[in-house]
């Protein structure tokens, strides 16, 4: 059904940002009692939406060191604090797989190798970025998804300039110690949803956001992307999900700054 208009009410009224929120929320469906670590405005809204709907056991933080028991609006202080999560304990949760992080990426390749460190040759980079940070530990120990608010050939590249987060090819090459708990559930962008459910563990187009075509995605991707003959649309947000997003989680509309309509 790629390239056709959805006829549901939600598809008419929901913004591109709201489709992205729902797609991010789906990453935590069935996650159980794990720590959700969303990085970015839309993933943060998505994690809170998941908590309020189909994944009530998710653990959320205030973005710093507190576990929160309620789901406040983005930017608001929590009313219920369940505990303290110091950095040492946070790392213990990462190392034991009790966390699902959704990270950003300056570059991603077809196998899911991520770069957030530098652009250009390591010996003389053109741009210095965040640095490797916790990306290797994240990708080798707990589920790691990615959020890219602007899908382009600058991000989706044939080969990353430096590996920060480990992709499927490198995890396999390193052996069982690296691949045993390695899992990249998916990639969400402003154009669609992607996964690595192919025989060679390369990126595949799973769904298109309404209004996006397969051709648009392929043109915006710097490597050969697997695309099925029939690509479904990302599911529509329900009326209740739209209400929660607009009235309770993000009443200031911060999502539209990250993904403009």
Short mmCIF file of C-alpha atoms in Angstrom, two decimals:
data_model
loop_
_atom_site.label_atom_id
_atom_site.label_comp_id
_atom_site.label_asym_id
_atom_site.label_seq_id
_atom_site.Cartn_x
_atom_site.Cartn_y
_atom_site.Cartn_z
CA UNK A 1 0.00 0.00 0.00
CA UNK A 2 3.00 2.28 -0.43
CA UNK A 3 2.32 5.60 -2.15
CA UNK A 4 -1.40 5.69 -1.40
CA UNK A 5 -3.32 7.87 0.99
CA UNK A 6 -4.58 6.34 4.23
CA UNK A 7 -8.28 6.96 4.72
CA UNK A 8 -8.51 6.76 8.50
CA UNK A 9 -9.34 9.78 10.59
CA UNK A 10 -6.05 9.50 12.47
CA UNK A 11 -4.07 9.63 9.23
CA UNK A 12 -5.85 12.85 8.28
CA UNK A 13 -5.31 14.55 11.63
CA UNK A 14 -2.01 13.16 12.95
CA UNK A 15 1.20 15.02 12.13
CA UNK A 16 4.41 13.42 10.91
CA UNK A 17 5.88 14.02 14.36
CA UNK A 18 3.02 12.12 15.97
CA UNK A 19 3.57 9.15 13.68
CA UNK A 20 7.22 9.22 14.75
CA UNK A 21 6.18 9.30 18.41
CA UNK A 22 3.96 6.25 17.95
CA UNK A 23 6.73 4.41 16.07
CA UNK A 24 9.18 5.16 18.89
CA UNK A 25 6.65 4.01 21.48
CA UNK A 26 6.29 0.69 19.65
CA UNK A 27 9.98 0.01 20.27
CA UNK A 28 9.10 -0.55 23.93
CA UNK A 29 6.00 -2.69 23.34
CA UNK A 30 6.30 -5.85 25.38
CA UNK A 31 9.57 -4.69 26.93
CA UNK A 32 8.48 -5.57 30.45
CA UNK A 33 10.11 -4.06 33.52
CA UNK A 34 13.18 -2.52 31.92
CA UNK A 35 14.60 0.98 31.97
CA UNK A 36 13.62 3.04 28.94
CA UNK A 37 16.42 5.45 27.99
CA UNK A 38 15.15 7.70 25.21
CA UNK A 39 17.55 10.26 23.76
CA UNK A 40 15.73 13.04 21.94
CA UNK A 41 12.39 14.77 22.30
CA UNK A 42 10.32 12.44 20.12
CA UNK A 43 11.75 9.24 21.71
CA UNK A 44 11.08 10.73 25.16
CA UNK A 45 7.46 11.36 24.26
CA UNK A 46 7.28 7.88 22.76
CA UNK A 47 8.57 6.19 25.91
CA UNK A 48 6.06 8.09 28.03
CA UNK A 49 3.26 7.17 25.64
CA UNK A 50 4.25 3.50 25.87
CA UNK A 51 4.23 3.72 29.67
CA UNK A 52 0.73 5.21 29.69
CA UNK A 53 -0.69 2.65 27.25
CA UNK A 54 0.64 -0.78 26.32
CA UNK A 55 3.84 -1.01 28.42
CA UNK A 56 2.86 0.05 31.97
CA UNK A 57 5.83 -1.76 33.56
CA UNK A 58 8.44 0.44 31.87
CA UNK A 59 10.81 2.28 34.18
CA UNK A 60 11.31 5.97 33.43
CA UNK A 61 13.75 8.53 34.76
CA UNK A 62 13.67 12.30 35.02
CA UNK A 63 16.57 12.39 32.56
CA UNK A 64 19.12 12.63 35.37
CA UNK A 65 19.27 10.38 38.43
CA UNK A 66 15.71 9.81 39.65
CA UNK A 67 13.35 6.94 38.87
CA UNK A 68 9.89 8.42 38.49
CA UNK A 69 6.56 6.77 39.25
CA UNK A 70 4.30 9.06 37.26
CA UNK A 71 4.41 10.32 33.67
CA UNK A 72 4.79 14.10 33.72
CA UNK A 73 4.66 16.33 30.66
CA UNK A 74 7.98 16.85 28.91
CA UNK A 75 9.87 19.53 30.83
CA UNK A 76 7.73 19.22 33.97
CA UNK A 77 8.98 17.93 37.30
CA UNK A 78 7.74 14.50 38.39
CA UNK A 79 5.20 14.32 41.19
CA UNK A 80 6.14 10.78 42.22
CA UNK A 81 9.77 9.76 42.76
CA UNK A 82 10.31 6.02 43.20
CA UNK A 83 14.03 5.91 43.74
CA UNK A 84 17.54 7.16 43.10
CA UNK A 85 19.46 5.82 40.12
CA UNK A 86 23.10 6.85 40.54
CA UNK A 87 25.47 6.45 37.62
CA UNK A 88 27.01 3.28 39.03
CA UNK A 89 23.63 1.57 39.31
CA UNK A 90 22.67 2.78 35.86
CA UNK A 91 25.78 1.10 34.43
CA UNK A 92 24.90 -2.10 36.27
CA UNK A 93 21.49 -2.11 34.55
CA UNK A 94 23.18 -1.58 31.18
CA UNK A 95 25.65 -4.42 31.73
CA UNK A 96 22.90 -6.84 32.73
CA UNK A 97 20.63 -6.01 29.82
CA UNK A 98 17.80 -4.46 31.85
CA UNK A 99 17.58 -1.38 29.67
CA UNK A 100 16.43 -0.47 26.17
CA UNK A 101 18.10 2.68 24.94
CA UNK A 102 17.10 4.69 21.89
CA UNK A 103 20.16 6.62 20.78
CA UNK A 104 20.79 9.16 18.06
CA UNK A 105 23.28 8.71 15.22
CA UNK A 106 25.40 11.07 13.17
CA UNK A 107 26.06 8.17 10.80
CA UNK A 108 24.57 4.67 10.41
CA UNK A 109 25.54 2.00 7.90
CA UNK A 110 23.60 -0.94 6.48
CA UNK A 111 24.64 -3.25 9.34
CA UNK A 112 23.69 -0.80 12.08
CA UNK A 113 27.18 0.45 12.93
CA UNK A 114 26.71 3.89 14.47
CA UNK A 115 29.01 6.91 14.61
CA UNK A 116 28.65 9.74 17.11
CA UNK A 117 32.35 10.47 17.47
CA UNK A 118 33.81 12.28 14.46
CA UNK A 119 33.32 12.98 10.76
CA UNK A 120 36.26 12.26 8.49
CA UNK A 121 39.41 10.25 9.00
CA UNK A 122 40.22 9.57 12.65
CA UNK A 123 43.77 10.88 12.20
CA UNK A 124 42.47 14.22 10.94
CA UNK A 125 38.69 14.51 11.35
CA UNK A 126 36.67 17.29 9.74
CA UNK A 127 34.25 17.48 12.68
CA UNK A 128 34.49 16.45 16.31
CA UNK A 129 31.20 15.13 17.72
CA UNK A 130 30.11 13.71 21.09
CA UNK A 131 32.69 10.97 21.29
CA UNK A 132 32.12 7.23 21.60
CA UNK A 133 30.58 7.61 25.06
CA UNK A 134 28.62 4.53 26.17
CA UNK A 135 27.66 3.33 22.70
CA UNK A 136 29.82 0.14 22.61
CA UNK A 137 28.56 -1.05 26.00
CA UNK A 138 24.98 -0.21 25.08
CA UNK A 139 25.02 -2.15 21.83
CA UNK A 140 26.74 -5.23 23.25
CA UNK A 141 24.70 -5.55 26.44
CA UNK A 142 21.17 -4.21 26.04
CA UNK A 143 18.71 -3.62 23.19
CA UNK A 144 19.65 -0.47 21.29
CA UNK A 145 17.35 1.30 18.85
CA UNK A 146 18.09 4.48 16.93
CA UNK A 147 16.21 7.71 16.29
CA UNK A 148 17.12 9.91 13.30
CA UNK A 149 14.93 13.03 12.98
CA UNK A 150 16.17 13.86 9.46
CA UNK A 151 16.71 10.90 7.16
CA UNK A 152 19.43 11.71 4.63
CA UNK A 153 22.46 10.31 2.83
CA UNK A 154 24.63 12.25 5.28
CA UNK A 155 23.40 9.97 8.08
CA UNK A 156 22.77 6.70 6.24
CA UNK A 157 26.18 6.05 4.73
CA UNK A 158 27.95 3.14 3.06
CA UNK A 159 30.62 3.08 5.77
CA UNK A 160 30.72 5.02 9.04
CA UNK A 161 33.84 7.11 9.63
CA UNK A 162 34.23 5.62 13.10
CA UNK A 163 32.35 2.85 14.88
CA UNK A 164 30.79 3.97 18.14
CA UNK A 165 27.79 1.65 18.40
CA UNK A 166 28.48 -1.87 17.15
CA UNK A 167 26.55 -3.23 14.16
CA UNK A 168 25.61 -6.80 13.30
CA UNK A 169 28.62 -7.51 11.08
CA UNK A 170 31.18 -6.39 13.64
CA UNK A 171 29.42 -8.13 16.52
CA UNK A 172 29.40 -11.39 14.55
CA UNK A 173 33.07 -11.00 13.60
CA UNK A 174 34.05 -10.45 17.24
CA UNK A 175 32.46 -13.74 18.26
CA UNK A 176 29.98 -14.90 20.92
CA UNK A 177 31.26 -12.57 23.61
CA UNK A 178 30.08 -9.64 21.47
CA UNK A 179 27.09 -11.14 19.67
CA UNK A 180 25.40 -13.04 22.50
CA UNK A 181 23.37 -10.10 23.81
CA UNK A 182 23.72 -7.80 20.82
CA UNK A 183 20.34 -6.68 19.45
CA UNK A 184 19.27 -3.68 17.36
CA UNK A 185 15.45 -3.82 17.33
CA UNK A 186 14.99 -0.97 14.89
CA UNK A 187 15.62 2.49 13.51
CA UNK A 188 12.95 5.19 13.43
CA UNK A 189 13.32 8.26 11.22
CA UNK A 190 11.08 11.03 9.96
CA UNK A 191 10.44 8.91 6.85
CA UNK A 192 9.72 5.47 8.25
CA UNK A 193 10.66 2.51 10.41
CA UNK A 194 13.53 0.13 9.65
CA UNK A 195 14.92 -3.11 11.07
CA UNK A 196 17.64 -5.68 10.37
CA UNK A 197 15.41 -8.74 9.86
CA UNK A 198 17.19 -9.90 6.71
CA UNK A 199 19.34 -13.03 6.17
CA UNK A 200 22.55 -10.99 6.17
CA UNK A 201 21.38 -8.65 8.95
CA UNK A 202 21.36 -5.54 6.78
CA UNK A 203 18.83 -2.75 7.09
CA UNK A 204 15.31 -3.24 5.77
CA UNK A 205 12.43 -0.84 5.30
CA UNK A 206 9.66 -2.04 7.62
CA UNK A 207 7.06 0.72 7.21
CA UNK A 208 6.57 4.14 5.65
CA UNK A 209 5.04 7.09 7.42
CA UNK A 210 1.95 8.29 5.52
CA UNK A 211 2.85 10.71 2.73
CA UNK A 212 6.29 9.12 2.19
CA UNK A 213 7.17 6.96 -0.82
CA UNK A 214 9.65 4.12 -1.16
CA UNK A 215 11.49 6.13 -3.80
CA UNK A 216 11.92 9.02 -1.38
CA UNK A 217 13.45 6.70 1.22
CA UNK A 218 15.80 5.05 -1.28
CA UNK A 219 16.99 8.43 -2.57
CA UNK A 220 17.69 9.56 1.00
CA UNK A 221 19.74 6.47 1.89
CA UNK A 222 23.42 6.17 0.98
CA UNK A 223 23.49 2.38 0.67
CA UNK A 224 21.43 -0.39 -0.92
CA UNK A 225 18.39 -0.75 1.30
CA UNK A 226 16.16 -3.81 1.30
CA UNK A 227 12.58 -2.81 0.51
CA UNK A 228 9.76 -5.37 0.15
CA UNK A 229 7.46 -5.17 -2.87
CA UNK A 230 4.60 -4.09 -0.62
CA UNK A 231 5.60 -1.77 2.21
CA UNK A 232 2.92 -1.07 4.85
CA UNK A 233 2.37 2.27 6.46
CA UNK A 234 3.35 2.95 10.05
CA UNK A 235 0.27 2.30 12.14
CA UNK A 236 -2.08 5.19 12.85
CA UNK A 237 -2.14 6.64 16.37
CA UNK A 238 -5.41 6.00 18.16
CA UNK A 239 -7.62 8.86 19.29
CA UNK A 240 -6.56 8.21 22.89
CA UNK A 241 -2.88 8.21 21.96
CA UNK A 242 -3.29 11.54 20.19
CA UNK A 243 -5.03 12.95 23.25
CA UNK A 244 -2.24 11.76 25.53
CA UNK A 245 0.45 13.18 23.26
CA UNK A 246 -1.22 16.54 22.77
CA UNK A 247 -2.78 17.15 26.17
CA UNK A 248 -0.71 15.28 28.75
CA UNK A 249 2.77 14.42 27.49
CA UNK A 250 3.67 17.24 25.09
CA UNK A 251 1.13 20.06 25.43
CA UNK A 252 3.76 22.60 24.29
CA UNK A 253 4.19 20.84 20.94
CA UNK A 254 7.93 20.26 21.29
CA UNK A 255 7.65 17.25 18.97
CA UNK A 256 6.96 19.55 16.01
CA UNK A 257 10.27 21.33 16.53
CA UNK A 258 12.14 18.06 16.05
CA UNK A 259 9.97 16.86 13.15
CA UNK A 260 8.24 19.82 11.46
CA UNK A 261 4.96 19.10 9.71
#
